[in-house]
């Protein structure tokens, strides 16, 4: 495993921990999109179908369990926790799941490396992960009033994507036959979605101001 | 195996 991949995984882990910290200690999920969190739970459930059949390393298995456990517990908190659920901006978080889920499923059925159930589900999870952040970005744009933890959460997620791209570039040059078009293109699309957010995040950091997205 | 080659990432 190279340093970019490890750093990418660690920022991904940090993003989840920041979100859980916010929800667990402040007992608030204001500004967090439940739609995005449900999509992530679906992404991990579909991607890690091989968790008990395809052993890569202890590291991989433990990380998979953490991502599955954390994504489902975040959804549980936001839906059912008697205090946390009251802070959920339900009226602002109106993005429809199926606008994202259905096209990704159709695309995974059409474009995949192998037409088997597990492989199509794995491909579906890649396509869905690429766009799962959209409800969150829409919610940020609508509420505009972004607290630090929510801003850091989205920033860390974007950093994780950027580091994965560096990881692929590194692997392409160091490992023979490392070519994965589906992973790369969906990963690139996903990273580009953060570009706008990153721009405003950088501006607010540079000017030492509170993050504020334009209408 | 060939199939799991790309699935060693998270």
PDB file of C-alpha atoms in Angstrom:
ATOM      1  CA  UNK A   1       0.000   0.000   0.000  1.00  0.00           C
ATOM      2  CA  UNK A   2       1.358   3.405  -0.937  1.00  0.00           C
ATOM      3  CA  UNK A   3       1.337   6.592   1.111  1.00  0.00           C
ATOM      4  CA  UNK A   4      -1.414   8.240  -0.996  1.00  0.00           C
ATOM      5  CA  UNK A   5      -3.783   5.329  -0.502  1.00  0.00           C
ATOM      6  CA  UNK A   6      -3.108   5.254   3.244  1.00  0.00           C
ATOM      7  CA  UNK A   7      -3.519   9.028   3.553  1.00  0.00           C
ATOM      8  CA  UNK A   8      -6.733   8.786   1.498  1.00  0.00           C
ATOM      9  CA  UNK A   9      -8.149   6.091   3.752  1.00  0.00           C
ATOM     10  CA  UNK A  10      -7.165   8.058   6.847  1.00  0.00           C
ATOM     11  CA  UNK A  11      -8.875  11.266   5.654  1.00  0.00           C
ATOM     12  CA  UNK A  12     -11.935   9.179   4.759  1.00  0.00           C
ATOM     13  CA  UNK A  13     -11.888   7.707   8.259  1.00  0.00           C
ATOM     14  CA  UNK A  14     -11.369  11.169   9.772  1.00  0.00           C
ATOM     15  CA  UNK A  15     -14.373  12.536   7.844  1.00  0.00           C
ATOM     16  CA  UNK A  16     -16.617   9.826   9.290  1.00  0.00           C
ATOM     17  CA  UNK A  17     -15.219  10.378  12.801  1.00  0.00           C
ATOM     18  CA  UNK A  18     -15.795  14.151  12.554  1.00  0.00           C
ATOM     19  CA  UNK A  19     -19.405  13.509  11.594  1.00  0.00           C
ATOM     20  CA  UNK A  20     -19.946  10.958  14.358  1.00  0.00           C
ATOM     21  CA  UNK A  21     -18.293  13.333  16.825  1.00  0.00           C
ATOM     22  CA  UNK A  22     -20.671  16.095  15.839  1.00  0.00           C
ATOM     23  CA  UNK A  23     -23.701  13.855  16.098  1.00  0.00           C
ATOM     24  CA  UNK A  24     -22.669  12.007  19.237  1.00  0.00           C
ATOM     25  CA  UNK A  25     -21.304  14.856  21.371  1.00  0.00           C
ATOM     26  CA  UNK A  26     -23.219  17.908  20.166  1.00  0.00           C
ATOM     27  CA  UNK A  27     -26.322  15.766  19.554  1.00  0.00           C
ATOM     28  CA  UNK A  28     -26.974  17.710  16.374  1.00  0.00           C
ATOM     29  CA  UNK A  29     -27.034  16.793  12.722  1.00  0.00           C
ATOM     30  CA  UNK A  30     -27.906  20.288  11.476  1.00  0.00           C
ATOM     31  CA  UNK A  31     -26.597  20.813   7.965  1.00  0.00           C
ATOM     32  CA  UNK A  32     -26.009  17.091   7.382  1.00  0.00           C
ATOM     33  CA  UNK A  33     -27.924  15.459   4.533  1.00  0.00           C
ATOM     34  CA  UNK A  34     -29.649  12.227   5.532  1.00  0.00           C
ATOM     35  CA  UNK A  35     -30.055  11.464   1.813  1.00  0.00           C
ATOM     36  CA  UNK A  36     -26.296  11.475   1.313  1.00  0.00           C
ATOM     37  CA  UNK A  37     -25.754   9.349   4.423  1.00  0.00           C
ATOM     38  CA  UNK A  38     -28.337   6.791   3.264  1.00  0.00           C
ATOM     39  CA  UNK A  39     -26.684   6.665  -0.139  1.00  0.00           C
ATOM     40  CA  UNK A  40     -23.290   6.035   1.489  1.00  0.00           C
ATOM     41  CA  UNK A  41     -24.770   3.213   3.581  1.00  0.00           C
ATOM     42  CA  UNK A  42     -26.114   1.707   0.343  1.00  0.00           C
ATOM     43  CA  UNK A  43     -22.725   2.227  -1.367  1.00  0.00           C
ATOM     44  CA  UNK A  44     -20.853   0.325   1.336  1.00  0.00           C
ATOM     45  CA  UNK A  45     -23.488  -2.423   1.592  1.00  0.00           C
ATOM     46  CA  UNK A  46     -23.229  -3.083  -2.167  1.00  0.00           C
ATOM     47  CA  UNK A  47     -19.458  -2.730  -2.408  1.00  0.00           C
ATOM     48  CA  UNK A  48     -18.499  -4.922   0.508  1.00  0.00           C
ATOM     49  CA  UNK A  49     -20.637  -7.936  -0.428  1.00  0.00           C
ATOM     50  CA  UNK A  50     -17.341  -9.809  -0.637  1.00  0.00           C
ATOM     51  CA  UNK A  51     -16.295  -8.907   2.904  1.00  0.00           C
ATOM     52  CA  UNK A  52     -16.351 -12.509   4.164  1.00  0.00           C
ATOM     53  CA  UNK A  53     -15.409 -14.242   0.900  1.00  0.00           C
ATOM     54  CA  UNK A  54     -12.564 -12.180  -0.539  1.00  0.00           C
ATOM     55  CA  UNK A  55      -9.870 -11.664   2.073  1.00  0.00           C
ATOM     56  CA  UNK A  56      -7.352  -8.971   1.078  1.00  0.00           C
ATOM     57  CA  UNK A  57      -5.800  -8.034   4.409  1.00  0.00           C
ATOM     58  CA  UNK A  58      -6.777  -7.523   8.029  1.00  0.00           C
ATOM     59  CA  UNK A  59      -6.509  -3.787   7.373  1.00  0.00           C
ATOM     60  CA  UNK A  60      -9.057  -3.994   4.541  1.00  0.00           C
ATOM     61  CA  UNK A  61     -11.509  -6.103   6.503  1.00  0.00           C
ATOM     62  CA  UNK A  62     -11.336  -3.871   9.585  1.00  0.00           C
ATOM     63  CA  UNK A  63     -11.777  -0.709   7.489  1.00  0.00           C
ATOM     64  CA  UNK A  64     -14.744  -2.225   5.661  1.00  0.00           C
ATOM     65  CA  UNK A  65     -16.392  -3.059   8.980  1.00  0.00           C
ATOM     66  CA  UNK A  66     -15.746   0.486  10.240  1.00  0.00           C
ATOM     67  CA  UNK A  67     -17.262   2.089   7.126  1.00  0.00           C
ATOM     68  CA  UNK A  68     -20.291  -0.206   7.198  1.00  0.00           C
ATOM     69  CA  UNK A  69     -20.829   0.265  10.928  1.00  0.00           C
ATOM     70  CA  UNK A  70     -20.327   4.024  10.935  1.00  0.00           C
ATOM     71  CA  UNK A  71     -22.487   4.746   7.886  1.00  0.00           C
ATOM     72  CA  UNK A  72     -25.408   2.703   9.212  1.00  0.00           C
ATOM     73  CA  UNK A  73     -25.093   4.183  12.710  1.00  0.00           C
ATOM     74  CA  UNK A  74     -25.095   7.736  11.306  1.00  0.00           C
ATOM     75  CA  UNK A  75     -28.320   6.923   9.431  1.00  0.00           C
ATOM     76  CA  UNK A  76     -29.770   5.389  12.605  1.00  0.00           C
ATOM     77  CA  UNK A  77     -28.878   8.464  14.669  1.00  0.00           C
ATOM     78  CA  UNK A  78     -30.415  10.861  12.162  1.00  0.00           C
ATOM     79  CA  UNK A  79     -33.593   8.860  11.746  1.00  0.00           C
ATOM     80  CA  UNK A  80     -34.304   7.474  15.187  1.00  0.00           C
ATOM     81  CA  UNK A  81     -32.276   9.139  17.959  1.00  0.00           C
ATOM     82  CA  UNK A  82     -34.785  11.147  19.975  1.00  0.00           C
ATOM     83  CA  UNK A  83     -32.586  14.263  20.278  1.00  0.00           C
ATOM     84  CA  UNK A  84     -30.479  14.130  17.106  1.00  0.00           C
ATOM     85  CA  UNK A  85     -33.379  13.624  14.702  1.00  0.00           C
ATOM     86  CA  UNK A  86     -34.972  16.915  15.822  1.00  0.00           C
ATOM     87  CA  UNK A  87     -32.000  18.886  14.456  1.00  0.00           C
ATOM     88  CA  UNK A  88     -32.352  17.342  10.986  1.00  0.00           C
ATOM     89  CA  UNK A  89     -33.240  19.911   8.289  1.00  0.00           C
ATOM     90  CA  UNK A  90     -35.874  17.733   6.708  1.00  0.00           C
ATOM     91  CA  UNK A  91     -37.548  20.477   4.684  1.00  0.00           C
ATOM     92  CA  UNK A  92     -34.260  21.547   3.096  1.00  0.00           C
ATOM     93  CA  UNK A  93     -32.986  18.045   2.362  1.00  0.00           C
ATOM     94  CA  UNK A  94     -35.345  17.241  -0.475  1.00  0.00           C
ATOM     95  CA  UNK A  95     -33.104  15.539  -3.028  1.00  0.00           C
ATOM     96  CA  UNK A  96     -34.736  12.353  -4.355  1.00  0.00           C
ATOM     97  CA  UNK A  97     -32.700   9.169  -3.934  1.00  0.00           C
ATOM     98  CA  UNK A  98     -33.989   7.481  -7.024  1.00  0.00           C
ATOM     99  CA  UNK A  99     -32.778  10.245  -9.324  1.00  0.00           C
ATOM    100  CA  UNK A 100     -29.300   9.028  -8.431  1.00  0.00           C
ATOM    101  CA  UNK A 101     -29.857   5.349  -7.635  1.00  0.00           C
ATOM    102  CA  UNK A 102     -31.749   4.361 -10.791  1.00  0.00           C
ATOM    103  CA  UNK A 103     -29.355   5.842 -13.386  1.00  0.00           C
ATOM    104  CA  UNK A 104     -26.386   4.354 -11.502  1.00  0.00           C
ATOM    105  CA  UNK A 105     -28.034   0.926 -11.459  1.00  0.00           C
ATOM    106  CA  UNK A 106     -28.808   1.081 -15.187  1.00  0.00           C
ATOM    107  CA  UNK A 107     -25.273   2.256 -15.937  1.00  0.00           C
ATOM    108  CA  UNK A 108     -23.789  -0.556 -13.819  1.00  0.00           C
ATOM    109  CA  UNK A 109     -25.890  -3.112 -15.719  1.00  0.00           C
ATOM    110  CA  UNK A 110     -24.674  -1.697 -19.037  1.00  0.00           C
ATOM    111  CA  UNK A 111     -21.052  -0.826 -18.264  1.00  0.00           C
ATOM    112  CA  UNK A 112     -19.168  -3.269 -16.046  1.00  0.00           C
ATOM    113  CA  UNK A 113     -16.082  -5.448 -16.188  1.00  0.00           C
ATOM    114  CA  UNK A 114     -17.989  -8.687 -15.702  1.00  0.00           C
ATOM    115  CA  UNK A 115     -21.713  -9.404 -15.782  1.00  0.00           C
ATOM    116  CA  UNK A 116     -22.080 -11.169 -12.450  1.00  0.00           C
ATOM    117  CA  UNK A 117     -24.211 -10.148  -9.482  1.00  0.00           C
ATOM    118  CA  UNK A 118     -21.293  -9.179  -7.236  1.00  0.00           C
ATOM    119  CA  UNK A 119     -19.416  -7.382  -9.968  1.00  0.00           C
ATOM    120  CA  UNK A 120     -22.475  -5.362 -11.063  1.00  0.00           C
ATOM    121  CA  UNK A 121     -23.182  -4.426  -7.430  1.00  0.00           C
ATOM    122  CA  UNK A 122     -19.557  -3.393  -6.991  1.00  0.00           C
ATOM    123  CA  UNK A 123     -19.721  -1.237 -10.133  1.00  0.00           C
ATOM    124  CA  UNK A 124     -23.049   0.228  -9.011  1.00  0.00           C
ATOM    125  CA  UNK A 125     -21.432   1.223  -5.701  1.00  0.00           C
ATOM    126  CA  UNK A 126     -18.663   3.071  -7.556  1.00  0.00           C
ATOM    127  CA  UNK A 127     -21.112   5.024  -9.721  1.00  0.00           C
ATOM    128  CA  UNK A 128     -23.342   5.795  -6.761  1.00  0.00           C
ATOM    129  CA  UNK A 129     -20.450   6.926  -4.562  1.00  0.00           C
ATOM    130  CA  UNK A 130     -19.456   9.358  -7.310  1.00  0.00           C
ATOM    131  CA  UNK A 131     -22.752  11.254  -7.000  1.00  0.00           C
ATOM    132  CA  UNK A 132     -23.811  10.477  -3.409  1.00  0.00           C
ATOM    133  CA  UNK A 133     -22.408  13.789  -2.153  1.00  0.00           C
ATOM    134  CA  UNK A 134     -24.844  15.806  -4.327  1.00  0.00           C
ATOM    135  CA  UNK A 135     -27.706  15.984  -1.784  1.00  0.00           C
ATOM    136  CA  UNK A 136     -25.157  17.189   0.802  1.00  0.00           C
ATOM    137  CA  UNK A 137     -23.808  19.888  -1.515  1.00  0.00           C
ATOM    138  CA  UNK A 138     -27.331  21.029  -2.360  1.00  0.00           C
ATOM    139  CA  UNK A 139     -28.179  21.198   1.342  1.00  0.00           C
ATOM    140  CA  UNK A 140     -25.048  23.258   2.080  1.00  0.00           C
ATOM    141  CA  UNK A 141     -25.975  25.645  -0.690  1.00  0.00           C
ATOM    142  CA  UNK A 142     -29.501  26.017   0.668  1.00  0.00           C
ATOM    143  CA  UNK A 143     -28.738  26.454   4.339  1.00  0.00           C
ATOM    144  CA  UNK A 144     -25.607  28.505   3.577  1.00  0.00           C
ATOM    145  CA  UNK A 145     -24.994  28.734   7.295  1.00  0.00           C
ATOM    146  CA  UNK A 146     -22.320  26.080   7.577  1.00  0.00           C
ATOM    147  CA  UNK A 147     -20.840  25.147  10.944  1.00  0.00           C
ATOM    148  CA  UNK A 148     -17.168  24.189  11.228  1.00  0.00           C
ATOM    149  CA  UNK A 149     -17.672  20.469  11.693  1.00  0.00           C
ATOM    150  CA  UNK A 150     -19.934  20.108   8.651  1.00  0.00           C
ATOM    151  CA  UNK A 151     -17.439  22.105   6.569  1.00  0.00           C
ATOM    152  CA  UNK A 152     -14.567  19.931   7.794  1.00  0.00           C
ATOM    153  CA  UNK A 153     -16.556  16.788   7.060  1.00  0.00           C
ATOM    154  CA  UNK A 154     -17.053  17.733   3.400  1.00  0.00           C
ATOM    155  CA  UNK A 155     -13.466  18.994   3.139  1.00  0.00           C
ATOM    156  CA  UNK A 156     -12.063  15.675   4.442  1.00  0.00           C
ATOM    157  CA  UNK A 157     -14.261  13.700   2.040  1.00  0.00           C
ATOM    158  CA  UNK A 158     -12.966  15.758  -0.866  1.00  0.00           C
ATOM    159  CA  UNK A 159      -9.365  15.316   0.315  1.00  0.00           C
ATOM    160  CA  UNK A 160      -9.911  11.549   0.451  1.00  0.00           C
ATOM    161  CA  UNK A 161     -11.007  11.574  -3.186  1.00  0.00           C
ATOM    162  CA  UNK A 162      -8.066  13.692  -4.296  1.00  0.00           C
ATOM    163  CA  UNK A 163      -5.604  11.383  -2.520  1.00  0.00           C
ATOM    164  CA  UNK A 164      -7.160   8.334  -4.177  1.00  0.00           C
ATOM    165  CA  UNK A 165      -6.436   9.864  -7.572  1.00  0.00           C
ATOM    166  CA  UNK A 166      -2.775  10.335  -6.586  1.00  0.00           C
ATOM    167  CA  UNK A 167      -2.825   6.702  -5.424  1.00  0.00           C
ATOM    168  CA  UNK A 168      -4.059   5.536  -8.852  1.00  0.00           C
ATOM    169  CA  UNK A 169      -1.418   7.573 -10.648  1.00  0.00           C
ATOM    170  CA  UNK A 170       1.238   6.061  -8.398  1.00  0.00           C
ATOM    171  CA  UNK A 171      -0.074   2.528  -8.905  1.00  0.00           C
ATOM    172  CA  UNK A 172      -0.332   2.991 -12.657  1.00  0.00           C
ATOM    173  CA  UNK A 173       3.387   3.713 -12.853  1.00  0.00           C
ATOM    174  CA  UNK A 174       4.547   1.180 -10.271  1.00  0.00           C
ATOM    175  CA  UNK A 175       2.285  -1.845 -10.864  1.00  0.00           C
ATOM    176  CA  UNK A 176       2.162  -3.668 -14.196  1.00  0.00           C
ATOM    177  CA  UNK A 177      -1.304  -3.885 -15.795  1.00  0.00           C
ATOM    178  CA  UNK A 178      -2.916  -1.539 -13.289  1.00  0.00           C
ATOM    179  CA  UNK A 179      -5.677  -0.150 -15.506  1.00  0.00           C
ATOM    180  CA  UNK A 180      -9.165   0.351 -14.096  1.00  0.00           C
ATOM    181  CA  UNK A 181     -11.185   2.703 -16.277  1.00  0.00           C
ATOM    182  CA  UNK A 182     -14.472   2.360 -14.400  1.00  0.00           C
ATOM    183  CA  UNK A 183     -12.872   3.138 -11.033  1.00  0.00           C
ATOM    184  CA  UNK A 184     -10.858   6.028 -12.430  1.00  0.00           C
ATOM    185  CA  UNK A 185     -13.594   7.800 -14.358  1.00  0.00           C
ATOM    186  CA  UNK A 186     -16.172   7.526 -11.573  1.00  0.00           C
ATOM    187  CA  UNK A 187     -13.518   8.607  -9.076  1.00  0.00           C
ATOM    188  CA  UNK A 188     -12.584  11.587 -11.208  1.00  0.00           C
ATOM    189  CA  UNK A 189     -16.225  12.656 -11.595  1.00  0.00           C
ATOM    190  CA  UNK A 190     -16.656  12.391  -7.835  1.00  0.00           C
ATOM    191  CA  UNK A 191     -13.598  14.540  -7.154  1.00  0.00           C
ATOM    192  CA  UNK A 192     -14.681  17.199  -9.636  1.00  0.00           C
ATOM    193  CA  UNK A 193     -17.977  17.600  -7.783  1.00  0.00           C
ATOM    194  CA  UNK A 194     -15.988  18.910  -4.825  1.00  0.00           C
ATOM    195  CA  UNK A 195     -14.081  21.518  -6.850  1.00  0.00           C
ATOM    196  CA  UNK A 196     -16.592  24.318  -6.280  1.00  0.00           C
ATOM    197  CA  UNK A 197     -16.860  23.590  -2.560  1.00  0.00           C
ATOM    198  CA  UNK A 198     -13.075  23.480  -2.252  1.00  0.00           C
ATOM    199  CA  UNK A 199     -12.763  26.864  -3.865  1.00  0.00           C
ATOM    200  CA  UNK A 200     -15.017  28.516  -1.271  1.00  0.00           C
ATOM    201  CA  UNK A 201     -13.505  26.494   1.557  1.00  0.00           C
ATOM    202  CA  UNK A 202     -10.046  27.745   0.566  1.00  0.00           C
ATOM    203  CA  UNK A 203     -11.275  31.351   0.297  1.00  0.00           C
ATOM    204  CA  UNK A 204     -12.828  31.275   3.756  1.00  0.00           C
ATOM    205  CA  UNK A 205      -9.692  29.653   5.217  1.00  0.00           C
ATOM    206  CA  UNK A 206      -7.398  32.172   3.546  1.00  0.00           C
ATOM    207  CA  UNK A 207      -9.438  35.143   4.742  1.00  0.00           C
ATOM    208  CA  UNK A 208      -9.969  33.498   8.109  1.00  0.00           C
ATOM    209  CA  UNK A 209     -13.734  33.831   7.725  1.00  0.00           C
ATOM    210  CA  UNK A 210     -16.656  31.541   8.342  1.00  0.00           C
ATOM    211  CA  UNK A 211     -17.424  29.319   5.353  1.00  0.00           C
ATOM    212  CA  UNK A 212     -20.218  30.857   3.350  1.00  0.00           C
ATOM    213  CA  UNK A 213     -21.470  29.569   0.011  1.00  0.00           C
ATOM    214  CA  UNK A 214     -22.967  31.965  -2.527  1.00  0.00           C
ATOM    215  CA  UNK A 215     -26.640  31.551  -3.398  1.00  0.00           C
TER     216      UNK A 215
ATOM    217  CA  UNK B   1      -6.967 -13.496  -9.175  1.00  0.00           C
ATOM    218  CA  UNK B   2      -7.734 -11.230 -12.075  1.00  0.00           C
ATOM    219  CA  UNK B   3     -11.200 -10.296 -10.875  1.00  0.00           C
ATOM    220  CA  UNK B   4     -10.223  -9.278  -7.368  1.00  0.00           C
ATOM    221  CA  UNK B   5      -7.226  -7.292  -8.572  1.00  0.00           C
ATOM    222  CA  UNK B   6      -9.137  -4.007  -8.613  1.00  0.00           C
ATOM    223  CA  UNK B   7     -11.027  -4.764  -5.416  1.00  0.00           C
ATOM    224  CA  UNK B   8      -8.161  -4.354  -2.999  1.00  0.00           C
ATOM    225  CA  UNK B   9      -9.163  -0.734  -2.402  1.00  0.00           C
ATOM    226  CA  UNK B  10     -11.888   0.577  -0.161  1.00  0.00           C
TER     227      UNK B  10
END
